[in-house]
mmCIF file of C-alpha atoms in Angstrom:
data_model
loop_
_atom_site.group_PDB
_atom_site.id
_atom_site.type_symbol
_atom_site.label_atom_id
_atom_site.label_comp_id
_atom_site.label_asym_id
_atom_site.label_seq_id
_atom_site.Cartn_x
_atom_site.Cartn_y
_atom_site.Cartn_z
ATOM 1 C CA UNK M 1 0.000 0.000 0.000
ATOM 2 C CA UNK M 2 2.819 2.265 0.792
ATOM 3 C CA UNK M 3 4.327 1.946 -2.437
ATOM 4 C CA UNK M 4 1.135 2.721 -4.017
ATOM 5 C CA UNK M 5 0.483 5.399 -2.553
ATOM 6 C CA UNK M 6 3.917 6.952 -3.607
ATOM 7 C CA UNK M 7 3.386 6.298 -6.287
ATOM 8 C CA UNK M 8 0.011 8.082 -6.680
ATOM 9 C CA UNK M 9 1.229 11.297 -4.804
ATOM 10 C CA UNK M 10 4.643 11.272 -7.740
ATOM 11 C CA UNK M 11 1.757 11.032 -10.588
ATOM 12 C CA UNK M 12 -0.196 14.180 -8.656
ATOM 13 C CA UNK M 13 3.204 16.182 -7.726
ATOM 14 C CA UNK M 14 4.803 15.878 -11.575
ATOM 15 C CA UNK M 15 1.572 16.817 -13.397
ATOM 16 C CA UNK M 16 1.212 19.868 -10.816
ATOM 17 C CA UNK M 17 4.626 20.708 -11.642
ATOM 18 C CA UNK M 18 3.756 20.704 -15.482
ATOM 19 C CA UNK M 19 1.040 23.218 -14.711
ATOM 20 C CA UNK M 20 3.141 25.385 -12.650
ATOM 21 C CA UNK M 21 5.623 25.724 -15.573
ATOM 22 C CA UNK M 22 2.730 26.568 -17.609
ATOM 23 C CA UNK M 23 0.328 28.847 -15.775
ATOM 24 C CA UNK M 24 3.024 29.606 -12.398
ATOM 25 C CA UNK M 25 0.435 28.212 -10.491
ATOM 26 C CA UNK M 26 0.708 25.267 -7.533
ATOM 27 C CA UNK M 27 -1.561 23.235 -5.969
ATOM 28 C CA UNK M 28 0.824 20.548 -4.352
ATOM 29 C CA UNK M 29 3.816 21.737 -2.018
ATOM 30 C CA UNK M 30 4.916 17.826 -0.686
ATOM 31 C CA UNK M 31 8.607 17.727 -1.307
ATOM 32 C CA UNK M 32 10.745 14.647 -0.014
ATOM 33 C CA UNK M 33 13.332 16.424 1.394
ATOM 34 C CA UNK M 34 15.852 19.317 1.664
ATOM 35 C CA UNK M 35 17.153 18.576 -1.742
ATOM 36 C CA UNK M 36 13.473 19.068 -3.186
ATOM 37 C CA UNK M 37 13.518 22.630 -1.717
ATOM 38 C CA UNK M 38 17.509 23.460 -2.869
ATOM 39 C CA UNK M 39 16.320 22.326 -6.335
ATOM 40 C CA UNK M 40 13.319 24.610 -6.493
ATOM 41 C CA UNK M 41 14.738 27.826 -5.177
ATOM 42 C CA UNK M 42 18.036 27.650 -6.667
ATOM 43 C CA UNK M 43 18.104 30.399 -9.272
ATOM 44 C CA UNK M 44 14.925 32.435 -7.971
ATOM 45 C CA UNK M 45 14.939 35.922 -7.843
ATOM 46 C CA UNK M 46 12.641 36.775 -5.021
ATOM 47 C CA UNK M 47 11.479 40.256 -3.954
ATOM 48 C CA UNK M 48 13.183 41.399 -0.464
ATOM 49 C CA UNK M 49 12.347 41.941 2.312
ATOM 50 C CA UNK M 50 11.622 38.368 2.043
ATOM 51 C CA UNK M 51 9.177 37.196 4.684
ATOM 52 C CA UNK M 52 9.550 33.747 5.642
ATOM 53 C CA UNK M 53 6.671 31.747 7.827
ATOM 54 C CA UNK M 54 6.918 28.297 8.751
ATOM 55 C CA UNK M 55 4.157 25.935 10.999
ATOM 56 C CA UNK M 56 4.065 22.248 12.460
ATOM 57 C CA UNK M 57 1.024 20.599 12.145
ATOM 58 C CA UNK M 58 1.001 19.309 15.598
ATOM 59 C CA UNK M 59 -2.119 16.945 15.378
ATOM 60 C CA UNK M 60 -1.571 15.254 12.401
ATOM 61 C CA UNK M 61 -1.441 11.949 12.779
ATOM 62 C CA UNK M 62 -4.141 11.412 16.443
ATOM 63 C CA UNK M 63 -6.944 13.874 15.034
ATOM 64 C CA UNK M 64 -7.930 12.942 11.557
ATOM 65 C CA UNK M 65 -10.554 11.712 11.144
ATOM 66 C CA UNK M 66 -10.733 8.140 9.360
ATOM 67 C CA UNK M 67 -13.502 8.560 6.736
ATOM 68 C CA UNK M 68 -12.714 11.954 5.888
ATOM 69 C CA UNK M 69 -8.767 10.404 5.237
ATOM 70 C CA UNK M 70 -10.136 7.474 3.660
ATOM 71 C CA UNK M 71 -12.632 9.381 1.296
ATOM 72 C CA UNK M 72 -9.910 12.111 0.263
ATOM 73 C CA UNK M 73 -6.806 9.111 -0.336
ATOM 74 C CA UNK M 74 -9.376 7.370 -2.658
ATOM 75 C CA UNK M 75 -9.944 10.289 -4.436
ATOM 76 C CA UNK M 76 -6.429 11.436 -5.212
ATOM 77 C CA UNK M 77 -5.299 8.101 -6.019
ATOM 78 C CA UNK M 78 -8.391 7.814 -8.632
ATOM 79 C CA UNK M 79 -7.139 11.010 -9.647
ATOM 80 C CA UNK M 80 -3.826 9.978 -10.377
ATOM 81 C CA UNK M 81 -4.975 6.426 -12.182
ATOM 82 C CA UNK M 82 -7.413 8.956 -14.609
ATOM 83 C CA UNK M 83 -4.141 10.764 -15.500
ATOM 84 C CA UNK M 84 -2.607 7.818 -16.355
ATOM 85 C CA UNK M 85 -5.162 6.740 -18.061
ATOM 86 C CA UNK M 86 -5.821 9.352 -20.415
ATOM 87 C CA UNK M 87 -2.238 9.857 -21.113
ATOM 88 C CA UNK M 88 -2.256 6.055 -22.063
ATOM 89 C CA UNK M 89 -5.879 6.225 -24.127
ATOM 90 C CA UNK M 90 -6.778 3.414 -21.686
ATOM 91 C CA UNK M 91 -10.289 2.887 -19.467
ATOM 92 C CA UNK M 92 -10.209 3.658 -16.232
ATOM 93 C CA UNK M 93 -11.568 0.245 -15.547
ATOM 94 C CA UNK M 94 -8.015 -1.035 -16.946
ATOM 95 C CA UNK M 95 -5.932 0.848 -14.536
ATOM 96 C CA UNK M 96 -4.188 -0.820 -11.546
ATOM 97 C CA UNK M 97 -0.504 -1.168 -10.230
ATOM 98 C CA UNK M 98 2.456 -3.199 -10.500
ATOM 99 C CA UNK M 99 4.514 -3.633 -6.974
ATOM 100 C CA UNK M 100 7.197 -5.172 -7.641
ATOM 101 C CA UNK M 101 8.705 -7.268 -4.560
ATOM 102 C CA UNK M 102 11.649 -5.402 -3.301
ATOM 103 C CA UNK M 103 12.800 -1.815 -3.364
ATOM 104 C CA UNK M 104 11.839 -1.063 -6.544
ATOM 105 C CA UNK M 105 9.029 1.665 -7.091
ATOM 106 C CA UNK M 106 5.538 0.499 -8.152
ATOM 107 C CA UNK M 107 3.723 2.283 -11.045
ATOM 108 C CA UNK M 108 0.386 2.974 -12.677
ATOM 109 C CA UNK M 109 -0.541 0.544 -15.449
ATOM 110 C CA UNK M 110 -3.171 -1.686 -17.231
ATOM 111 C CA UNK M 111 -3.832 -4.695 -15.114
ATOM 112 C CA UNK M 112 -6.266 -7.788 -15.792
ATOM 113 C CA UNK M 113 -6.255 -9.004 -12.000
ATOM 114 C CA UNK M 114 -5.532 -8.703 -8.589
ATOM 115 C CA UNK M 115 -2.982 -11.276 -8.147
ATOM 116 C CA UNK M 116 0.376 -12.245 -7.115
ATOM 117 C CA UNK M 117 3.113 -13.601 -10.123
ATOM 118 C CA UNK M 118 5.860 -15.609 -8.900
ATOM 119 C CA UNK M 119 8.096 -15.651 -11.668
ATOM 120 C CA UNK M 120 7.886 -11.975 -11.688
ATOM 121 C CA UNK M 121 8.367 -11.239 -8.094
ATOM 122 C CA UNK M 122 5.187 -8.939 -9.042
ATOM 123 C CA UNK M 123 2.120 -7.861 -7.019
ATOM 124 C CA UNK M 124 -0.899 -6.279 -9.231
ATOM 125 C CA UNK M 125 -3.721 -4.754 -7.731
ATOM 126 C CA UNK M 126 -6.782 -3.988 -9.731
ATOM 127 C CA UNK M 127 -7.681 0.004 -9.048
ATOM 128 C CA UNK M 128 -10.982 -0.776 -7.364
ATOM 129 C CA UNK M 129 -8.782 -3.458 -4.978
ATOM 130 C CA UNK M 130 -6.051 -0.886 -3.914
ATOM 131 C CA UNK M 131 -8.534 1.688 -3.146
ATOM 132 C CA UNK M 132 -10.138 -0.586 -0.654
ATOM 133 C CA UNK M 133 -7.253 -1.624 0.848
ATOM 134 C CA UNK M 134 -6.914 2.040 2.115
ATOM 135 C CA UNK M 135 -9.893 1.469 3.917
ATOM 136 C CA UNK M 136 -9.083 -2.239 5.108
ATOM 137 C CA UNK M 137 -5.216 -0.849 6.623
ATOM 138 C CA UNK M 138 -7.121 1.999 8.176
ATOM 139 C CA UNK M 139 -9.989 0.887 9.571
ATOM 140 C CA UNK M 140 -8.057 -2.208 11.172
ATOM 141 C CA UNK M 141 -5.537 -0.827 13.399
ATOM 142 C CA UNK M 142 -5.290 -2.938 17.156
ATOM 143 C CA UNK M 143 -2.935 -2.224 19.795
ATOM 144 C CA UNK M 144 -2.199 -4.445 22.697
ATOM 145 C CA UNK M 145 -0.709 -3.722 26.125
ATOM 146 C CA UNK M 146 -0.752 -6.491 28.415
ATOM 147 C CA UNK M 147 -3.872 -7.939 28.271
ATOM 148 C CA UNK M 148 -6.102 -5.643 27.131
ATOM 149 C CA UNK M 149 -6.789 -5.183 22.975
ATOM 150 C CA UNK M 150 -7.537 -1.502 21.705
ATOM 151 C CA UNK M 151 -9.068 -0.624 17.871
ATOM 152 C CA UNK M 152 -7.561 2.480 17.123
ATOM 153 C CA UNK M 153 -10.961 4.511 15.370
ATOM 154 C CA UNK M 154 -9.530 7.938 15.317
ATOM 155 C CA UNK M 155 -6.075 9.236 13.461
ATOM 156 C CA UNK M 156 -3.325 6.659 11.899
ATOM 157 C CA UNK M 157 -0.646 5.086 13.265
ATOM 158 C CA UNK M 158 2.855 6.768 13.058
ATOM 159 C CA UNK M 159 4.581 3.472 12.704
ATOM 160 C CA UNK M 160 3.116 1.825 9.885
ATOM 161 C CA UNK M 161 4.619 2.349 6.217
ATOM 162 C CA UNK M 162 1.577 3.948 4.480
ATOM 163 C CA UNK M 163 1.384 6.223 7.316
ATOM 164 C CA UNK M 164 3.382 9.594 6.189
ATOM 165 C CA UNK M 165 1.959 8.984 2.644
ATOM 166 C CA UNK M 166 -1.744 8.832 4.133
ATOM 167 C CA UNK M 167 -1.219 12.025 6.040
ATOM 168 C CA UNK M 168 0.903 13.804 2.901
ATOM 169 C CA UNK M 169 -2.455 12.660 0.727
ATOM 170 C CA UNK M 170 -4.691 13.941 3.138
ATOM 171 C CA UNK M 171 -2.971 17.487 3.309
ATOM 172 C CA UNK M 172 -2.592 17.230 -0.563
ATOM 173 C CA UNK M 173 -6.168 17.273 -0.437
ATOM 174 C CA UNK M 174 -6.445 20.585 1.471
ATOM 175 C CA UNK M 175 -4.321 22.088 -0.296
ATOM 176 C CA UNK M 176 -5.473 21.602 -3.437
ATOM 177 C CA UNK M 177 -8.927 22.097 -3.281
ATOM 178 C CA UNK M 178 -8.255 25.724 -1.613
ATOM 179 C CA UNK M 179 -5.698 27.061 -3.804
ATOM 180 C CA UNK M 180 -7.731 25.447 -6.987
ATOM 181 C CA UNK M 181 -10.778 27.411 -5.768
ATOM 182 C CA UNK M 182 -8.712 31.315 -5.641
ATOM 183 C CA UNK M 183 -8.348 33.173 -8.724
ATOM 184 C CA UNK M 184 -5.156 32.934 -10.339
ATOM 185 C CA UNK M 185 -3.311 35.927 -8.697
ATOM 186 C CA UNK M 186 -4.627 34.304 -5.380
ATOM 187 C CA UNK M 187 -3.282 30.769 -6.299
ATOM 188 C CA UNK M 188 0.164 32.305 -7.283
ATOM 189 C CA UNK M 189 0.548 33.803 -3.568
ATOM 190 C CA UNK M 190 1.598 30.026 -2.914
ATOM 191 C CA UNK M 191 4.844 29.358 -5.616
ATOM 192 C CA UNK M 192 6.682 29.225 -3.196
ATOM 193 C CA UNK M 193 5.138 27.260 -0.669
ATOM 194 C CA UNK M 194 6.502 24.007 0.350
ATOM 195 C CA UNK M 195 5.496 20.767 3.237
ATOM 196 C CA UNK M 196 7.101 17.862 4.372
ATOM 197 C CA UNK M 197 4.239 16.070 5.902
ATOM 198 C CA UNK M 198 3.837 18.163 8.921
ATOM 199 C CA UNK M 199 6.039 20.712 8.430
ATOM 200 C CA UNK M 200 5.005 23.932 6.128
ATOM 201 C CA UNK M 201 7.009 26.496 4.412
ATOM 202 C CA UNK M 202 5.604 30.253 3.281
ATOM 203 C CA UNK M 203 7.743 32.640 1.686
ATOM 204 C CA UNK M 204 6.196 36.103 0.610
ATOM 205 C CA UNK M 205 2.549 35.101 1.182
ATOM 206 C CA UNK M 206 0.810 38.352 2.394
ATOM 207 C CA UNK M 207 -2.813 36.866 2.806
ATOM 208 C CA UNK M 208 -1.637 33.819 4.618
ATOM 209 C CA UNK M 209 -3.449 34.729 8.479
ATOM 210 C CA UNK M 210 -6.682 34.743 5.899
ATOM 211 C CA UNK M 211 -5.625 31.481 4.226
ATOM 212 C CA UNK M 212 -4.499 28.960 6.849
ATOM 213 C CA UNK M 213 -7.244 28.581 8.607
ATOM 214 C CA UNK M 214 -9.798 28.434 5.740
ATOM 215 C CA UNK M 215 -7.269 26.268 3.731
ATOM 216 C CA UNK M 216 -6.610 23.437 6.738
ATOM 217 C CA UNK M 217 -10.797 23.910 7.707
ATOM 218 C CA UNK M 218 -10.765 21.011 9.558
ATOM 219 C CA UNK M 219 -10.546 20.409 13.291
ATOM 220 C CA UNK M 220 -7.972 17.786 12.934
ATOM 221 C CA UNK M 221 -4.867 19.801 11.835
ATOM 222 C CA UNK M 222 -3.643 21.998 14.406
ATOM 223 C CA UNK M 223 -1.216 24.637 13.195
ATOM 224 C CA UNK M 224 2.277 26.162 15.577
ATOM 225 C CA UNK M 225 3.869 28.803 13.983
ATOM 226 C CA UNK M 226 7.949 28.394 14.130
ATOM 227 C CA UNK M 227 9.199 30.859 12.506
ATOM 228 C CA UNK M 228 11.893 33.154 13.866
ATOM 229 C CA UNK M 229 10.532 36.172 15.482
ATOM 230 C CA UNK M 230 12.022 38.708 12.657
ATOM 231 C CA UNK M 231 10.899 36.327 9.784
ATOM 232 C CA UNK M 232 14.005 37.070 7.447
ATOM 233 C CA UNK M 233 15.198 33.596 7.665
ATOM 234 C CA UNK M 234 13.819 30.079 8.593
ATOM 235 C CA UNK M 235 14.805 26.793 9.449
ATOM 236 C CA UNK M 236 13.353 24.234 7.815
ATOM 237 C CA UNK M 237 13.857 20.619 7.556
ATOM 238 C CA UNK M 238 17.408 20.544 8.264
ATOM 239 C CA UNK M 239 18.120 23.999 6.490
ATOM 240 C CA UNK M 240 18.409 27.808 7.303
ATOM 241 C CA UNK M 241 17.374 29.832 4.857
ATOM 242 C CA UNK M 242 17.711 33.535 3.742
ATOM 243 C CA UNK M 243 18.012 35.960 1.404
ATOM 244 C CA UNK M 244 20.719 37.864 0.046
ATOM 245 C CA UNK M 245 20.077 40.300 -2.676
ATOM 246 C CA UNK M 246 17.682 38.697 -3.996
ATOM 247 C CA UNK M 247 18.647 35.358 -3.908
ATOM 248 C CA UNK M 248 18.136 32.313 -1.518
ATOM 249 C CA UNK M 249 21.515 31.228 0.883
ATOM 250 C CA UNK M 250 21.698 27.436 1.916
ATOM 251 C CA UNK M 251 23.139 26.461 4.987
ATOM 252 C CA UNK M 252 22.476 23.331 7.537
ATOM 253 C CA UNK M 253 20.665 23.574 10.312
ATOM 254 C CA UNK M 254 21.510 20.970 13.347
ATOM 255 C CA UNK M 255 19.088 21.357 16.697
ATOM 256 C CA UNK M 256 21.210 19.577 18.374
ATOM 257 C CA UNK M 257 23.616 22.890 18.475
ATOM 258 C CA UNK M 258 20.927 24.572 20.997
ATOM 259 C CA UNK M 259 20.466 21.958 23.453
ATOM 260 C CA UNK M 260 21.829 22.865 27.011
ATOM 261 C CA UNK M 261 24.063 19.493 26.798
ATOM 262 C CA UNK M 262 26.493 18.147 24.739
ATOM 263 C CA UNK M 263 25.087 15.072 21.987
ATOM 264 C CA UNK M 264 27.119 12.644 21.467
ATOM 265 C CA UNK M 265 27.825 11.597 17.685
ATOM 266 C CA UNK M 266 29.135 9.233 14.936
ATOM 267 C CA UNK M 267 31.226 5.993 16.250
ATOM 268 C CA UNK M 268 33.624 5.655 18.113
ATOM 269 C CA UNK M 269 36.760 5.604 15.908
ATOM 270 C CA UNK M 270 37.905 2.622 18.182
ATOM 271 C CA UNK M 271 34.583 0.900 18.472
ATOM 272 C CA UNK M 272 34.268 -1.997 17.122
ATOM 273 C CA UNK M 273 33.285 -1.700 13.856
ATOM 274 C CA UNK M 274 34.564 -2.021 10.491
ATOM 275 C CA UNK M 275 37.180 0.235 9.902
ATOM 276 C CA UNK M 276 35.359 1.583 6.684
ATOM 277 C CA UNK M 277 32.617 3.186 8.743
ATOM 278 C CA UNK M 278 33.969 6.042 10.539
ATOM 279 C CA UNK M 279 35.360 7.573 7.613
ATOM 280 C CA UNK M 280 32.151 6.781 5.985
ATOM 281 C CA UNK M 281 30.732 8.997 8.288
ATOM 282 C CA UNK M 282 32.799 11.867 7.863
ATOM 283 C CA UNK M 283 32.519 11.649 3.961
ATOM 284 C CA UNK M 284 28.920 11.667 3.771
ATOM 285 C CA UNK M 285 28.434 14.806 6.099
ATOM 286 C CA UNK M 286 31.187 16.315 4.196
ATOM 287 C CA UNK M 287 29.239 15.698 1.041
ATOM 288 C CA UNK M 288 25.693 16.334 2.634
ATOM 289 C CA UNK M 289 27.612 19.843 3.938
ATOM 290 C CA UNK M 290 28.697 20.411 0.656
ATOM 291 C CA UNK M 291 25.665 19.817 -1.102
ATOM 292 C CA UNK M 292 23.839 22.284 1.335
ATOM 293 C CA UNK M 293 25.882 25.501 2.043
ATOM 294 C CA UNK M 294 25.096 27.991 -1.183
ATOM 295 C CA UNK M 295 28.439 29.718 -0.032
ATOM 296 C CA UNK M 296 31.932 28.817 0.679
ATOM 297 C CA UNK M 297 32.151 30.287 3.799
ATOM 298 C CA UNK M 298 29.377 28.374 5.402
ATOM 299 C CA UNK M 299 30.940 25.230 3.877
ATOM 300 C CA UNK M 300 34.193 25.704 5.868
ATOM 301 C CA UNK M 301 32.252 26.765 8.938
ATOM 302 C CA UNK M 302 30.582 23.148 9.180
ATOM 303 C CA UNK M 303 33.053 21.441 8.100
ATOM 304 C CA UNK M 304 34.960 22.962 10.934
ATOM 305 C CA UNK M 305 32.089 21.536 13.357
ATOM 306 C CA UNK M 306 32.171 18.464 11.612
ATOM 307 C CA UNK M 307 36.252 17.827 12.351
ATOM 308 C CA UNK M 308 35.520 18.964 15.930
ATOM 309 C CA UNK M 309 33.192 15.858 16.576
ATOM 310 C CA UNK M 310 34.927 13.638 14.773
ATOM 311 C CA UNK M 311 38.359 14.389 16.672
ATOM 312 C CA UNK M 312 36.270 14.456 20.048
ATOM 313 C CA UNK M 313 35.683 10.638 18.915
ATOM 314 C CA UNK M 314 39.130 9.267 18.559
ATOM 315 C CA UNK M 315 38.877 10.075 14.670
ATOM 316 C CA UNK M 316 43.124 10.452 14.217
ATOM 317 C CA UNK M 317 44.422 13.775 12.353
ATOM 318 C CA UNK M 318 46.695 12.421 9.648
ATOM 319 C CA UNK M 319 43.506 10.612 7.839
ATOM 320 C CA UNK M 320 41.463 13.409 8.270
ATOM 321 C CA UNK M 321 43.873 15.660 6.020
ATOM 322 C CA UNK M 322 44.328 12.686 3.240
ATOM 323 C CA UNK M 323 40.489 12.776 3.402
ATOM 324 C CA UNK M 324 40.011 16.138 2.601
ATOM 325 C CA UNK M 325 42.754 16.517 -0.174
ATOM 326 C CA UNK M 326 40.572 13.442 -1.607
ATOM 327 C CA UNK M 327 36.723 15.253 -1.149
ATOM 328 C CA UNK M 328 38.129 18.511 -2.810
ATOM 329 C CA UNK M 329 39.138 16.836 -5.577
ATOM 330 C CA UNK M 330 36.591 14.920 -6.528
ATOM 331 C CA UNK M 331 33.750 17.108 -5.181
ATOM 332 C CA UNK M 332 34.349 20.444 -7.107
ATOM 333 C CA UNK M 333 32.137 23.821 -6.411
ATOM 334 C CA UNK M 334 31.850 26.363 -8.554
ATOM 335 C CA UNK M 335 33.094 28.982 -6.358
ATOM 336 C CA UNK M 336 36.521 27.760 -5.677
ATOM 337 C CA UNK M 337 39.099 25.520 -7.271
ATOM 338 C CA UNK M 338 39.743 22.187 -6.071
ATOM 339 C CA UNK M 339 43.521 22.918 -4.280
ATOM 340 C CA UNK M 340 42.486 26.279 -2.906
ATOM 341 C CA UNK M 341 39.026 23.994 -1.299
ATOM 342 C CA UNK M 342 41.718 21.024 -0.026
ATOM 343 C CA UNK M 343 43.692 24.035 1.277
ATOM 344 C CA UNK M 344 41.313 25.722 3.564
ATOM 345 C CA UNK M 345 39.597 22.094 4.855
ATOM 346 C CA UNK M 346 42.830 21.653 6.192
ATOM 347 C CA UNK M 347 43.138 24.730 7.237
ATOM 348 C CA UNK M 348 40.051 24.601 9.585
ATOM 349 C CA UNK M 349 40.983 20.976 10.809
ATOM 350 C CA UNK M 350 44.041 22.232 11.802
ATOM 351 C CA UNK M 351 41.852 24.848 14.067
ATOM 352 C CA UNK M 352 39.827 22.093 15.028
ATOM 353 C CA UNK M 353 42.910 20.137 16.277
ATOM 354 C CA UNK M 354 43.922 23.270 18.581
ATOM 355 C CA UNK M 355 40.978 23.721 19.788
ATOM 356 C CA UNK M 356 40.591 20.132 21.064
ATOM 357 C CA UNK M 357 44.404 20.085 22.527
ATOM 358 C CA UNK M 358 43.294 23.019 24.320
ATOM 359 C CA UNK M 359 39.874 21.173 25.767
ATOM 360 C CA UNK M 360 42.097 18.411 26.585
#
């Protein structure tokens, strides 16, 4: 069902996207991750001040109500199989999905029957059938605690697979029948609005006091605002983002940094563990950092941060220089050449070195 699902909200989120190219008008704002939002506001010229609002949907998954979930899942997903189907000049009544066994993504196609094929590792489910197993996965949740057996009739269950894609469906449906109701200056307020199931991104949206409440009219999604009291930058699923002439700056953003108590990270460089792994570690933040910061600067500053914690775990010196000779060169950025980048990670690991003599 999960895969389904996905697979319905990708159908949804890329036609959307056509229509936004064509009319600069969205209805969807699910994105998977940071990456999504790097990707869409990369080369945007946005007017400044730049006002950014951001909200947690704090109720999401206890409050909803089942049918109303049920009824608006069914719908997208029919949605999605018309799409296909017109696109494909096949009936509706054709339409089902493929699941293939494994991690593989299912998709939208014409199916005879609900069945299971061994020799192609293959699930298919008829439309009709995966609609109602929305309904039979959400209507039949039981939790036990000792002895005593609960049916869960109100909200989904966080731990289940289909869940996030449920709730992201269920929002989808908000969202979409709001902004397609607005007139087309109204609808373009929200370009550049963006969720990750629960969490919701606003940039320069004047009306939205008016709009939240009559776009999320129901009483199971309550909204928290969490945006930063002078709203000219926001953090937002692991980023901080702002403005700079114009333009939108990149950098991580790590909670952890404001807790009153230090957080211990990555392995221990002398657990025991395959050697591979702890420099595993450090090369995928590095990339991850790298992929992130907009600006050179910023890069330097967490990868600074990064070296700190990795020294503070036993990580020795020497490799961490041959590493970073090796991620300049084969990670290039367009704002500095590959020696000069080599020259100043080393540079700040040598800081980061001091700095932990001096602790010590």
């Amino acid at each position: 069902l999960a895969k389904m699902l996905a697979c319905g909200l990708e159908t949804l989120k890329d036609t959307d996207e056509d229509q936004r190219r064509r009319t600069g008008v969205r209805r969807f704002f699910v994105v998977q991750g940071f990456q999504d939002v790097i990707d869409a506001l990369t080369n945007v010229t946005v007017a400044e001040p730049t006002e950014f609002r951001s909200f947690d949907c704090t109720t999401m998954y206890t409050k909803f109500d089942q049918g109303e979930l049920i009824g608006a899942v069914q719908h997208l997903v029919r949605r999605a199989a018309e799409l296909v189907s017109k696109r494909r000049r096949l009936k509706l009544y054709e339409m089902g999905f493929r699941v293939p066994v494994g991690s593989d993504k299912a998709r939208l196609d014409s199916v005879s029957d609900t069945k299971y094929d061994r020799d192609e590792k293959m699930l298919t489910f008829k439309l009709n059938d995966a609609l109602s197993l929305v309904q039979t996965v959400t209507r039949n949740i039981y939790l036990k605690n000792g002895e005593l057996l609960t049916h869960q009739v109100q909200g989904i269950p966080m731990g289940t697979n289909a869940s996030p894609t449920l709730a992201n469906l269920r929002m989808m449906e908000f969202e979409d029948k709001y902004v397609g109701g607005l007139s087309q200056s109204g609808a373009k307020e929200f370009r550049l609005t963006y969720r990750l199931i629960d969490d919701i991104l606003f940039i320069n949206n004047p009306g939205i006091e008016t709009h939240l409440p009559l776009m999320y009219n129901s009483a199971s999604v309550e909204l928290t605002e969490s945006s930063r009291d002078d709203r000219s930058s926001v953090n937002f699923i692991g980023l901080t983002i702002s403005t700079n002439d114009g333009q939108f700056i990149f950098k991580p953003y790590d909670k952890r940094i404001d807790f009153s108590f230090p957080v211990t990270m990555y392995p221990h460089y002398e657990s025991n563990i395959n050697h591979h792994i702890p420099w595993g570690v450090v090369w995928g933040q590095l990339h991850r950092i790298n992929q992130i910061c907009s600006q050179v600067k910023d890069f330097l500053n967490w990868s600074y941060l990064l070296f700190s914690r990795a020294l503070a775990r036993g990580y020795p010196v020497k490799k961490l220089r041959l590493l970073c000779g090796r991620f300049a060169q084969r990670n290039q950025r367009e704002d500095v050449g590959g020696a000069q980048l080599a020259g100043w990670l080393r540079g700040k690991l040598t800081q980061a070195a001091r700095s932990a003599r001096k602790r010590n």
